[in-house]
PDB file of C-alpha atoms in Angstrom:
ATOM      1  CA  MET G 267       7.964 -16.435 -11.434  1.00  0.00           C
ATOM      2  CA  PRO G 268       5.309 -15.134 -13.831  1.00  0.00           C
ATOM      3  CA  HIS G 269       6.264 -13.306 -16.976  1.00  0.00           C
ATOM      4  CA  GLU G 270       6.373  -9.541 -16.440  1.00  0.00           C
ATOM      5  CA  ALA G 271       4.781  -7.831 -19.445  1.00  0.00           C
ATOM      6  CA  PRO G 272       5.947  -4.301 -20.204  1.00  0.00           C
ATOM      7  CA  ALA G 273       3.687  -1.590 -18.833  1.00  0.00           C
ATOM      8  CA  PRO G 274       1.537   0.397 -21.264  1.00  0.00           C
ATOM      9  CA  ALA G 275       3.265   3.620 -22.321  1.00  0.00           C
ATOM     10  CA  PRO G 276       1.146   5.999 -20.161  1.00  0.00           C
ATOM     11  CA  LEU G 277       1.991   3.860 -17.120  1.00  0.00           C
ATOM     12  CA  ARG G 278       5.678   3.491 -17.862  1.00  0.00           C
ATOM     13  CA  PRO G 279       7.214   3.305 -14.393  1.00  0.00           C
ATOM     14  CA  VAL G 280      10.582   4.363 -13.058  1.00  0.00           C
ATOM     15  CA  VAL G 281      11.892   0.987 -11.918  1.00  0.00           C
ATOM     16  CA  PRO G 282      13.849  -0.142 -10.118  1.00  0.00           C
ATOM     17  CA  SER G 283      12.880   2.608  -7.721  1.00  0.00           C
ATOM     18  CA  PRO G 284      15.727   4.493  -6.011  1.00  0.00           C
ATOM     19  CA  LEU G 285      17.295   3.084  -2.845  1.00  0.00           C
ATOM     20  CA  ARG G 286      18.776   5.912  -0.800  1.00  0.00           C
ATOM     21  CA  PRO G 287      20.625   6.019   2.539  1.00  0.00           C
ATOM     22  CA  ALA G 288      19.078   7.993   5.390  1.00  0.00           C
ATOM     23  CA  GLU G 289      21.595   9.170   7.972  1.00  0.00           C
ATOM     24  CA  ASP G 290      19.711   9.123  11.289  1.00  0.00           C
ATOM     25  CA  GLU G 291      21.312   8.844  14.715  1.00  0.00           C
ATOM     26  CA  ARG G 292      18.218   7.082  16.102  1.00  0.00           C
ATOM     27  CA  PHE G 293      19.299   4.105  13.991  1.00  0.00           C
ATOM     28  CA  ALA G 294      23.038   4.666  13.769  1.00  0.00           C
ATOM     29  CA  ARG G 295      23.519   4.609  17.555  1.00  0.00           C
ATOM     30  CA  TYR G 296      22.301   1.001  17.522  1.00  0.00           C
ATOM     31  CA  GLY G 297      24.493   0.026  14.585  1.00  0.00           C
ATOM     32  CA  VAL G 298      21.580  -0.084  12.123  1.00  0.00           C
ATOM     33  CA  ARG G 299      21.970   1.358   8.629  1.00  0.00           C
ATOM     34  CA  LEU G 300      18.680   2.783   7.313  1.00  0.00           C
ATOM     35  CA  LEU G 301      17.829   2.873   3.613  1.00  0.00           C
ATOM     36  CA  LEU G 302      14.693   4.327   2.035  1.00  0.00           C
ATOM     37  CA  LYS G 303      13.305   2.375  -0.913  1.00  0.00           C
ATOM     38  CA  ARG G 304      11.574   5.203  -2.787  1.00  0.00           C
ATOM     39  CA  ASP G 305       8.687   3.392  -4.416  1.00  0.00           C
ATOM     40  CA  ASP G 306       6.741   6.652  -4.132  1.00  0.00           C
ATOM     41  CA  LEU G 307       8.773   7.854  -7.125  1.00  0.00           C
ATOM     42  CA  ILE G 308       7.707   5.049  -9.492  1.00  0.00           C
ATOM     43  CA  HIS G 309       4.835   6.961 -11.125  1.00  0.00           C
ATOM     44  CA  PRO G 310       3.150  10.310 -10.285  1.00  0.00           C
ATOM     45  CA  ASP G 311      -0.391   8.903 -10.415  1.00  0.00           C
ATOM     46  CA  LEU G 312       0.248   5.294  -9.393  1.00  0.00           C
ATOM     47  CA  PRO G 313       3.068   5.461  -6.858  1.00  0.00           C
ATOM     48  CA  GLY G 314       4.696   2.551  -5.131  1.00  0.00           C
ATOM     49  CA  ASN G 315       2.729  -0.560  -4.451  1.00  0.00           C
ATOM     50  CA  LYS G 316      -0.262   0.853  -6.345  1.00  0.00           C
ATOM     51  CA  TRP G 317       1.588   0.521  -9.652  1.00  0.00           C
ATOM     52  CA  ARG G 318       3.099  -2.828  -8.684  1.00  0.00           C
ATOM     53  CA  LYS G 319      -0.330  -4.224  -7.725  1.00  0.00           C
ATOM     54  CA  LEU G 320      -2.445  -2.675 -10.449  1.00  0.00           C
ATOM     55  CA  SER G 321      -0.242  -3.225 -13.481  1.00  0.00           C
ATOM     56  CA  PRO G 322      -0.735  -7.023 -13.724  1.00  0.00           C
ATOM     57  CA  ASN G 323      -4.435  -6.676 -12.919  1.00  0.00           C
ATOM     58  CA  LEU G 324      -4.927  -4.088 -15.652  1.00  0.00           C
ATOM     59  CA  SER G 325      -3.181  -6.348 -18.143  1.00  0.00           C
ATOM     60  CA  ALA G 326      -5.652  -9.089 -17.206  1.00  0.00           C
ATOM     61  CA  ALA G 327      -8.599  -6.683 -17.609  1.00  0.00           C
ATOM     62  CA  SER G 328      -7.689  -6.075 -21.278  1.00  0.00           C
ATOM     63  CA  GLY G 329      -9.614  -2.804 -21.448  1.00  0.00           C
ATOM     64  CA  ARG G 330     -12.775  -3.996 -19.695  1.00  0.00           C
ATOM     65  CA  THR G 331     -14.409  -1.972 -16.934  1.00  0.00           C
ATOM     66  CA  VAL G 332     -12.500  -2.345 -13.668  1.00  0.00           C
ATOM     67  CA  LEU G 333     -14.622  -2.532 -10.522  1.00  0.00           C
ATOM     68  CA  THR G 334     -12.928  -2.235  -7.157  1.00  0.00           C
ATOM     69  CA  PHE G 335     -13.511  -1.272  -3.538  1.00  0.00           C
ATOM     70  CA  GLY G 336     -12.332   1.240  -0.964  1.00  0.00           C
ATOM     71  CA  GLY G 337     -13.112   3.709   1.774  1.00  0.00           C
ATOM     72  CA  ALA G 338     -13.622   7.434   1.490  1.00  0.00           C
ATOM     73  CA  TYR G 339      -9.868   8.161   1.494  1.00  0.00           C
ATOM     74  CA  SER G 340      -8.671   5.097  -0.401  1.00  0.00           C
ATOM     75  CA  ASN G 341      -5.319   5.456  -2.161  1.00  0.00           C
ATOM     76  CA  HIS G 342      -6.272   2.381  -4.170  1.00  0.00           C
ATOM     77  CA  LEU G 343      -9.485   3.906  -5.540  1.00  0.00           C
ATOM     78  CA  ARG G 344      -7.631   7.040  -6.542  1.00  0.00           C
ATOM     79  CA  ALA G 345      -4.875   5.080  -8.286  1.00  0.00           C
ATOM     80  CA  THR G 346      -7.404   2.911 -10.147  1.00  0.00           C
ATOM     81  CA  ALA G 347      -9.308   5.972 -11.313  1.00  0.00           C
ATOM     82  CA  ALA G 348      -6.073   7.584 -12.496  1.00  0.00           C
ATOM     83  CA  ALA G 349      -5.147   4.444 -14.428  1.00  0.00           C
ATOM     84  CA  GLY G 350      -8.564   4.482 -16.092  1.00  0.00           C
ATOM     85  CA  ARG G 351      -8.043   8.079 -17.172  1.00  0.00           C
ATOM     86  CA  LEU G 352      -4.546   7.393 -18.489  1.00  0.00           C
ATOM     87  CA  LEU G 353      -5.434   4.205 -20.360  1.00  0.00           C
ATOM     88  CA  GLY G 354      -9.000   5.012 -21.376  1.00  0.00           C
ATOM     89  CA  PHE G 355     -10.987   2.250 -19.671  1.00  0.00           C
ATOM     90  CA  PRO G 356     -14.076   2.673 -17.415  1.00  0.00           C
ATOM     91  CA  THR G 357     -13.750   2.328 -13.643  1.00  0.00           C
ATOM     92  CA  VAL G 358     -16.274   1.758 -10.875  1.00  0.00           C
ATOM     93  CA  GLY G 359     -15.460   2.400  -7.232  1.00  0.00           C
ATOM     94  CA  VAL G 360     -17.622   0.699  -4.613  1.00  0.00           C
ATOM     95  CA  VAL G 361     -17.277   3.004  -1.598  1.00  0.00           C
ATOM     96  CA  ARG G 362     -17.854   2.037   2.031  1.00  0.00           C
ATOM     97  CA  GLY G 363     -20.573   4.167   3.658  1.00  0.00           C
ATOM     98  CA  ASP G 364     -23.895   4.912   1.952  1.00  0.00           C
ATOM     99  CA  GLU G 365     -24.215   8.085   4.028  1.00  0.00           C
ATOM    100  CA  LEU G 366     -21.453   9.584   1.869  1.00  0.00           C
ATOM    101  CA  ALA G 367     -23.738   9.574  -1.170  1.00  0.00           C
ATOM    102  CA  HIS G 368     -25.599  12.597   0.200  1.00  0.00           C
ATOM    103  CA  ARG G 369     -22.564  14.651   1.185  1.00  0.00           C
ATOM    104  CA  PRO G 370     -20.143  16.732  -0.864  1.00  0.00           C
ATOM    105  CA  LEU G 371     -17.278  14.568  -2.105  1.00  0.00           C
ATOM    106  CA  ASN G 372     -14.099  14.832  -0.089  1.00  0.00           C
ATOM    107  CA  PRO G 373     -10.940  15.745  -2.067  1.00  0.00           C
ATOM    108  CA  SER G 374      -9.954  12.095  -2.514  1.00  0.00           C
ATOM    109  CA  LEU G 375     -13.307  10.968  -3.922  1.00  0.00           C
ATOM    110  CA  ALA G 376     -13.595  14.172  -5.947  1.00  0.00           C
ATOM    111  CA  ARG G 377     -10.282  13.259  -7.617  1.00  0.00           C
ATOM    112  CA  CYS G 378     -11.671   9.806  -8.419  1.00  0.00           C
ATOM    113  CA  ALA G 379     -14.789  11.327  -9.970  1.00  0.00           C
ATOM    114  CA  ALA G 380     -12.735  13.860 -11.939  1.00  0.00           C
ATOM    115  CA  ASP G 381     -10.735  10.958 -13.371  1.00  0.00           C
ATOM    116  CA  GLY G 382     -13.957   9.368 -14.603  1.00  0.00           C
ATOM    117  CA  MET G 383     -14.627   6.804 -11.891  1.00  0.00           C
ATOM    118  CA  ARG G 384     -18.284   5.986 -11.270  1.00  0.00           C
ATOM    119  CA  LEU G 385     -18.772   5.976  -7.493  1.00  0.00           C
ATOM    120  CA  HIS G 386     -21.243   3.503  -6.012  1.00  0.00           C
ATOM    121  CA  PHE G 387     -21.886   3.936  -2.280  1.00  0.00           C
ATOM    122  CA  VAL G 388     -22.998   0.961  -0.202  1.00  0.00           C
ATOM    123  CA  ASP G 389     -23.886   0.552   3.453  1.00  0.00           C
ATOM    124  CA  ARG G 390     -21.240  -0.853   5.755  1.00  0.00           C
ATOM    125  CA  ALA G 391     -22.892  -4.256   6.173  1.00  0.00           C
ATOM    126  CA  THR G 392     -22.958  -4.741   2.412  1.00  0.00           C
ATOM    127  CA  TYR G 393     -19.374  -3.567   2.156  1.00  0.00           C
ATOM    128  CA  ARG G 394     -18.238  -6.126   4.738  1.00  0.00           C
ATOM    129  CA  ALA G 395     -19.900  -8.800   2.592  1.00  0.00           C
ATOM    130  CA  LYS G 396     -18.302  -7.552  -0.634  1.00  0.00           C
ATOM    131  CA  ALA G 397     -16.641 -10.913  -1.314  1.00  0.00           C
ATOM    132  CA  ASP G 398     -19.943 -12.792  -0.977  1.00  0.00           C
ATOM    133  CA  PRO G 399     -20.960 -14.296  -4.334  1.00  0.00           C
ATOM    134  CA  GLY G 400     -24.450 -12.821  -4.037  1.00  0.00           C
ATOM    135  CA  VAL G 401     -23.136  -9.310  -3.433  1.00  0.00           C
ATOM    136  CA  LEU G 402     -20.678  -9.616  -6.318  1.00  0.00           C
ATOM    137  CA  ALA G 403     -23.421 -10.945  -8.590  1.00  0.00           C
ATOM    138  CA  GLY G 404     -25.545  -7.902  -7.785  1.00  0.00           C
ATOM    139  CA  LEU G 405     -22.708  -5.550  -8.631  1.00  0.00           C
ATOM    140  CA  LEU G 406     -21.948  -7.309 -11.899  1.00  0.00           C
ATOM    141  CA  SER G 407     -25.633  -7.227 -12.776  1.00  0.00           C
ATOM    142  CA  ALA G 408     -25.650  -3.471 -12.225  1.00  0.00           C
ATOM    143  CA  PHE G 409     -22.390  -2.654 -14.000  1.00  0.00           C
ATOM    144  CA  GLY G 410     -21.970  -5.416 -16.581  1.00  0.00           C
ATOM    145  CA  ASP G 411     -18.860  -7.376 -17.468  1.00  0.00           C
ATOM    146  CA  CYS G 412     -16.102  -6.153 -15.168  1.00  0.00           C
ATOM    147  CA  GLN G 413     -12.663  -7.108 -13.982  1.00  0.00           C
ATOM    148  CA  VAL G 414     -13.140  -7.194 -10.198  1.00  0.00           C
ATOM    149  CA  ILE G 415     -10.115  -6.159  -8.126  1.00  0.00           C
ATOM    150  CA  PRO G 416     -10.394  -6.561  -4.344  1.00  0.00           C
ATOM    151  CA  GLU G 417      -9.997  -3.840  -1.756  1.00  0.00           C
ATOM    152  CA  GLY G 418      -6.458  -2.531  -1.668  1.00  0.00           C
ATOM    153  CA  GLY G 419      -5.741  -4.282  -4.948  1.00  0.00           C
ATOM    154  CA  SER G 420      -4.449  -7.369  -3.133  1.00  0.00           C
ATOM    155  CA  ASN G 421      -4.894 -10.627  -5.013  1.00  0.00           C
ATOM    156  CA  ALA G 422      -2.613 -13.262  -6.521  1.00  0.00           C
ATOM    157  CA  LEU G 423      -1.696 -11.061  -9.493  1.00  0.00           C
ATOM    158  CA  ALA G 424      -0.862  -8.169  -7.169  1.00  0.00           C
ATOM    159  CA  ALA G 425       1.378 -10.324  -5.001  1.00  0.00           C
ATOM    160  CA  GLN G 426       3.187 -11.566  -8.099  1.00  0.00           C
ATOM    161  CA  GLY G 427       3.669  -7.964  -9.204  1.00  0.00           C
ATOM    162  CA  CYS G 428       5.079  -6.989  -5.807  1.00  0.00           C
ATOM    163  CA  ALA G 429       7.624  -9.819  -5.942  1.00  0.00           C
ATOM    164  CA  ALA G 430       9.642  -7.512  -8.208  1.00  0.00           C
ATOM    165  CA  LEU G 431      10.073  -5.197  -5.216  1.00  0.00           C
ATOM    166  CA  GLY G 432      11.785  -7.986  -3.317  1.00  0.00           C
ATOM    167  CA  ARG G 433      13.995  -8.836  -6.267  1.00  0.00           C
ATOM    168  CA  GLU G 434      15.103  -5.202  -6.496  1.00  0.00           C
ATOM    169  CA  LEU G 435      16.269  -5.456  -2.868  1.00  0.00           C
ATOM    170  CA  ARG G 436      18.197  -8.720  -3.194  1.00  0.00           C
ATOM    171  CA  GLY G 437      21.632  -8.283  -1.718  1.00  0.00           C
ATOM    172  CA  ARG G 438      20.851  -4.698  -0.692  1.00  0.00           C
ATOM    173  CA  ALA G 439      19.355  -5.099   2.802  1.00  0.00           C
ATOM    174  CA  ASP G 440      19.024  -7.656   5.570  1.00  0.00           C
ATOM    175  CA  VAL G 441      15.472  -6.628   6.489  1.00  0.00           C
ATOM    176  CA  ALA G 442      12.942  -4.983   4.167  1.00  0.00           C
ATOM    177  CA  ALA G 443      10.002  -3.374   5.946  1.00  0.00           C
ATOM    178  CA  VAL G 444       6.679  -2.157   4.574  1.00  0.00           C
ATOM    179  CA  ALA G 445       3.423  -0.774   5.949  1.00  0.00           C
ATOM    180  CA  CYS G 446       0.511  -3.158   5.389  1.00  0.00           C
ATOM    181  CA  GLY G 447      -3.167  -2.658   4.704  1.00  0.00           C
ATOM    182  CA  THR G 448      -4.399  -5.779   2.928  1.00  0.00           C
ATOM    183  CA  GLY G 449      -1.150  -7.752   2.753  1.00  0.00           C
ATOM    184  CA  GLY G 450      -0.463  -8.001  -0.968  1.00  0.00           C
ATOM    185  CA  THR G 451       2.747  -5.997  -0.932  1.00  0.00           C
ATOM    186  CA  LEU G 452       4.222  -7.956   1.982  1.00  0.00           C
ATOM    187  CA  ALA G 453       3.264 -11.276   0.363  1.00  0.00           C
ATOM    188  CA  GLY G 454       5.119 -10.377  -2.829  1.00  0.00           C
ATOM    189  CA  LEU G 455       8.027  -8.588  -1.169  1.00  0.00           C
ATOM    190  CA  ALA G 456       8.875 -11.629   0.943  1.00  0.00           C
ATOM    191  CA  ALA G 457       8.632 -13.920  -2.077  1.00  0.00           C
ATOM    192  CA  GLY G 458      11.047 -11.811  -4.082  1.00  0.00           C
ATOM    193  CA  LEU G 459      13.786 -11.461  -1.458  1.00  0.00           C
ATOM    194  CA  GLY G 460      16.843 -13.667  -1.533  1.00  0.00           C
ATOM    195  CA  PRO G 461      18.240 -16.190   0.966  1.00  0.00           C
ATOM    196  CA  GLY G 462      19.171 -14.646   4.293  1.00  0.00           C
ATOM    197  CA  GLN G 463      16.815 -11.710   3.875  1.00  0.00           C
ATOM    198  CA  ARG G 464      13.475 -11.233   5.587  1.00  0.00           C
ATOM    199  CA  ALA G 465      10.465  -8.960   5.239  1.00  0.00           C
ATOM    200  CA  LEU G 466       8.734  -7.141   8.075  1.00  0.00           C
ATOM    201  CA  GLY G 467       5.174  -5.870   7.843  1.00  0.00           C
ATOM    202  CA  VAL G 468       3.759  -3.067   9.977  1.00  0.00           C
ATOM    203  CA  PRO G 469      -0.066  -3.234   9.788  1.00  0.00           C
ATOM    204  CA  VAL G 470      -1.965   0.060   9.832  1.00  0.00           C
ATOM    205  CA  LEU G 471      -5.275  -1.614  10.772  1.00  0.00           C
ATOM    206  CA  ARG G 472      -6.323  -3.324  13.956  1.00  0.00           C
ATOM    207  CA  GLY G 473      -7.711  -6.833  14.066  1.00  0.00           C
ATOM    208  CA  GLY G 474      -4.921  -9.393  13.833  1.00  0.00           C
ATOM    209  CA  PHE G 475      -6.251 -10.751  10.534  1.00  0.00           C
ATOM    210  CA  LEU G 476      -3.321  -9.911   8.321  1.00  0.00           C
ATOM    211  CA  GLY G 477      -1.154 -12.969   8.920  1.00  0.00           C
ATOM    212  CA  GLU G 478      -3.756 -15.323   7.491  1.00  0.00           C
ATOM    213  CA  ALA G 479      -4.389 -12.901   4.615  1.00  0.00           C
ATOM    214  CA  VAL G 480      -0.686 -12.916   3.664  1.00  0.00           C
ATOM    215  CA  ARG G 481      -0.519 -16.707   3.886  1.00  0.00           C
ATOM    216  CA  GLY G 482      -3.598 -16.988   1.658  1.00  0.00           C
ATOM    217  CA  LEU G 483      -2.179 -14.580  -0.906  1.00  0.00           C
ATOM    218  CA  GLN G 484       1.078 -16.519  -1.051  1.00  0.00           C
ATOM    219  CA  ARG G 485      -0.806 -19.780  -1.553  1.00  0.00           C
ATOM    220  CA  ASP G 486      -2.760 -18.253  -4.423  1.00  0.00           C
ATOM    221  CA  ALA G 487       0.197 -16.472  -6.010  1.00  0.00           C
ATOM    222  CA  PHE G 488       3.103 -18.850  -5.421  1.00  0.00           C
ATOM    223  CA  GLY G 489       1.523 -22.159  -4.457  1.00  0.00           C
ATOM    224  CA  GLY G 490       2.525 -21.944  -0.795  1.00  0.00           C
ATOM    225  CA  PRO G 491       4.775 -20.102   1.668  1.00  0.00           C
ATOM    226  CA  ALA G 492       7.392 -17.929  -0.010  1.00  0.00           C
ATOM    227  CA  GLY G 493      10.241 -16.188   1.758  1.00  0.00           C
ATOM    228  CA  ARG G 494      10.642 -15.165   5.391  1.00  0.00           C
ATOM    229  CA  TRP G 495       8.298 -12.561   6.822  1.00  0.00           C
ATOM    230  CA  SER G 496       6.772 -11.415  10.092  1.00  0.00           C
ATOM    231  CA  LEU G 497       4.355  -8.797  11.387  1.00  0.00           C
ATOM    232  CA  ASP G 498       4.504  -6.313  14.240  1.00  0.00           C
ATOM    233  CA  GLU G 499       0.953  -5.155  14.941  1.00  0.00           C
ATOM    234  CA  ARG G 500       1.671  -2.531  17.625  1.00  0.00           C
ATOM    235  CA  PHE G 501       1.899   0.567  15.482  1.00  0.00           C
ATOM    236  CA  HIS G 502      -1.567   1.096  13.978  1.00  0.00           C
ATOM    237  CA  PHE G 503      -2.287   4.032  16.348  1.00  0.00           C
ATOM    238  CA  GLY G 504      -5.872   2.897  16.842  1.00  0.00           C
ATOM    239  CA  GLY G 505      -6.694   1.786  13.320  1.00  0.00           C
ATOM    240  CA  TYR G 506      -6.845   2.896   9.722  1.00  0.00           C
ATOM    241  CA  ALA G 507      -6.888   6.690   9.198  1.00  0.00           C
ATOM    242  CA  ARG G 508      -6.139   7.233  12.904  1.00  0.00           C
ATOM    243  CA  THR G 509      -3.281   9.701  13.020  1.00  0.00           C
ATOM    244  CA  PRO G 510      -3.021  11.229  16.499  1.00  0.00           C
ATOM    245  CA  PRO G 511      -0.877  14.279  17.281  1.00  0.00           C
ATOM    246  CA  GLY G 512       2.095  12.195  18.390  1.00  0.00           C
ATOM    247  CA  LEU G 513       2.287  10.520  14.991  1.00  0.00           C
ATOM    248  CA  HIS G 514       2.073  13.861  13.199  1.00  0.00           C
ATOM    249  CA  ALA G 515       4.865  15.217  15.411  1.00  0.00           C
ATOM    250  CA  PHE G 516       7.059  12.229  14.563  1.00  0.00           C
ATOM    251  CA  ALA G 517       6.337  12.601  10.840  1.00  0.00           C
ATOM    252  CA  ASP G 518       7.043  16.347  10.922  1.00  0.00           C
ATOM    253  CA  ASP G 519      10.388  15.649  12.592  1.00  0.00           C
ATOM    254  CA  PHE G 520      11.282  12.927  10.068  1.00  0.00           C
ATOM    255  CA  GLU G 521      10.456  15.328   7.247  1.00  0.00           C
ATOM    256  CA  ASP G 522      12.754  17.960   8.760  1.00  0.00           C
ATOM    257  CA  ARG G 523      15.590  15.466   9.198  1.00  0.00           C
ATOM    258  CA  HIS G 524      15.420  13.886   5.753  1.00  0.00           C
ATOM    259  CA  GLY G 525      13.579  16.226   3.386  1.00  0.00           C
ATOM    260  CA  LEU G 526      11.003  13.516   2.729  1.00  0.00           C
ATOM    261  CA  ALA G 527       7.278  14.304   2.619  1.00  0.00           C
ATOM    262  CA  VAL G 528       5.885  11.606   4.924  1.00  0.00           C
ATOM    263  CA  GLU G 529       2.437  10.236   4.081  1.00  0.00           C
ATOM    264  CA  ARG G 530       0.587   9.775   7.361  1.00  0.00           C
ATOM    265  CA  LEU G 531      -1.747   6.786   6.973  1.00  0.00           C
ATOM    266  CA  TYR G 532       0.910   4.236   6.025  1.00  0.00           C
ATOM    267  CA  VAL G 533       4.442   5.572   5.792  1.00  0.00           C
ATOM    268  CA  ALA G 534       4.483   7.501   9.076  1.00  0.00           C
ATOM    269  CA  LYS G 535       3.342   4.408  10.981  1.00  0.00           C
ATOM    270  CA  LEU G 536       6.018   2.306   9.303  1.00  0.00           C
ATOM    271  CA  LEU G 537       8.816   4.743  10.103  1.00  0.00           C
ATOM    272  CA  TYR G 538       7.595   5.246  13.672  1.00  0.00           C
ATOM    273  CA  GLY G 539       7.475   1.496  14.170  1.00  0.00           C
ATOM    274  CA  LEU G 540      10.965   0.978  12.795  1.00  0.00           C
ATOM    275  CA  THR G 541      12.348   3.724  15.044  1.00  0.00           C
ATOM    276  CA  ALA G 542      10.726   2.131  18.096  1.00  0.00           C
ATOM    277  CA  LEU G 543      11.854  -1.382  17.163  1.00  0.00           C
ATOM    278  CA  THR G 544      15.418  -0.195  16.677  1.00  0.00           C
ATOM    279  CA  ALA G 545      15.413   1.392  20.140  1.00  0.00           C
ATOM    280  CA  GLU G 546      14.087  -1.886  21.567  1.00  0.00           C
ATOM    281  CA  GLY G 547      17.033  -3.779  20.073  1.00  0.00           C
ATOM    282  CA  ALA G 548      14.931  -5.713  17.573  1.00  0.00           C
ATOM    283  CA  PHE G 549      17.639  -5.397  14.900  1.00  0.00           C
ATOM    284  CA  ALA G 550      21.134  -6.736  15.456  1.00  0.00           C
ATOM    285  CA  PRO G 551      24.003  -4.244  15.192  1.00  0.00           C
ATOM    286  CA  GLY G 552      25.500  -4.176  11.717  1.00  0.00           C
ATOM    287  CA  ILE G 553      22.317  -4.904   9.772  1.00  0.00           C
ATOM    288  CA  THR G 554      20.940  -2.861   6.895  1.00  0.00           C
ATOM    289  CA  LEU G 555      17.252  -2.012   7.147  1.00  0.00           C
ATOM    290  CA  ALA G 556      15.296  -0.910   4.074  1.00  0.00           C
ATOM    291  CA  ALA G 557      12.016   0.953   4.633  1.00  0.00           C
ATOM    292  CA  VAL G 558       9.729   0.807   1.593  1.00  0.00           C
ATOM    293  CA  ILE G 559       8.144   4.229   1.013  1.00  0.00           C
ATOM    294  CA  THR G 560       4.907   3.280  -0.716  1.00  0.00           C
ATOM    295  CA  ALA G 561       3.251   6.710  -0.968  1.00  0.00           C
ATOM    296  CA  GLY G 562       4.189  10.357  -1.112  1.00  0.00           C
ATOM    297  CA  GLY G 563       3.100  12.909   1.439  1.00  0.00           C
ATOM    298  CA  ASP G 564      -0.332  14.436   0.819  1.00  0.00           C
ATOM    299  CA  PRO G 565      -2.185  16.694   3.270  1.00  0.00           C
ATOM    300  CA  GLU G 566      -5.538  15.369   2.046  1.00  0.00           C
ATOM    301  CA  ARG G 567      -4.730  11.988   3.514  1.00  0.00           C
ATOM    302  CA  SER G 568      -3.241  13.158   6.814  1.00  0.00           C
ATOM    303  CA  ARG G 569      -6.393  12.967   8.863  1.00  0.00           C
ATOM    304  CA  ALA G 570      -6.575  13.050  12.649  1.00  0.00           C
TER     305      ALA G 570
END
């Protein structure tokens, strides 16, 4: 495994993050013990997988401008902007949707701007081609020497950083589950788990592309397949940022049961999926299931 450099003082995380039992009869009646891995408590501005993914990338940037990508409500853009403010380096956010350039900033993008991020809006066709060498060359020509971090922060360095999450769960759970956007957290989580453990990813986007993305990240980060993992792609609720009333009702109920503010775009879909899978008998009686809570609840991000 790669050497883990200490985080800069302003980003000093609370790790390992707490692992707390959640007494819930919807799991207990099937003989499943539920634990909540509270990665949302790692850092107030860079919670959960955002700190785990960004920290090694920021070390590689060595103070240079960081250029990265995201949508109008991107947790990743907001975390990158916060890191720039805390550590004093410039950030550029390439935002999907050039129509947004002529509208008032939503609260998420306004937070990015307040933290000093330069927002660059591009049309959706250009955004889809963001990995094309010509598109990247144009961005670097416009913004100069930059450390480019992909959408969601998922690259080989990010996966290596997330392997620490798996190591923190060694011997603590049979199955470790996480919501997935771009696959970096799942790739690292699976790599860090021990023998006999497996990781489960619950994608929040449609498309069926994530399996190949995780395999590619593991090749880049670890030289090949690493650990046991699988995906269940049934719980995206129509796609990213789709949070219909039924999901909100589930999240409200989970909050009431456990005193946990449930973020809607990722965490609610994970917890809903795990509840449904348990009822289907997907987990053998007697197992311990750890749900990784990657973000805290925030009304700004709970969009219908």
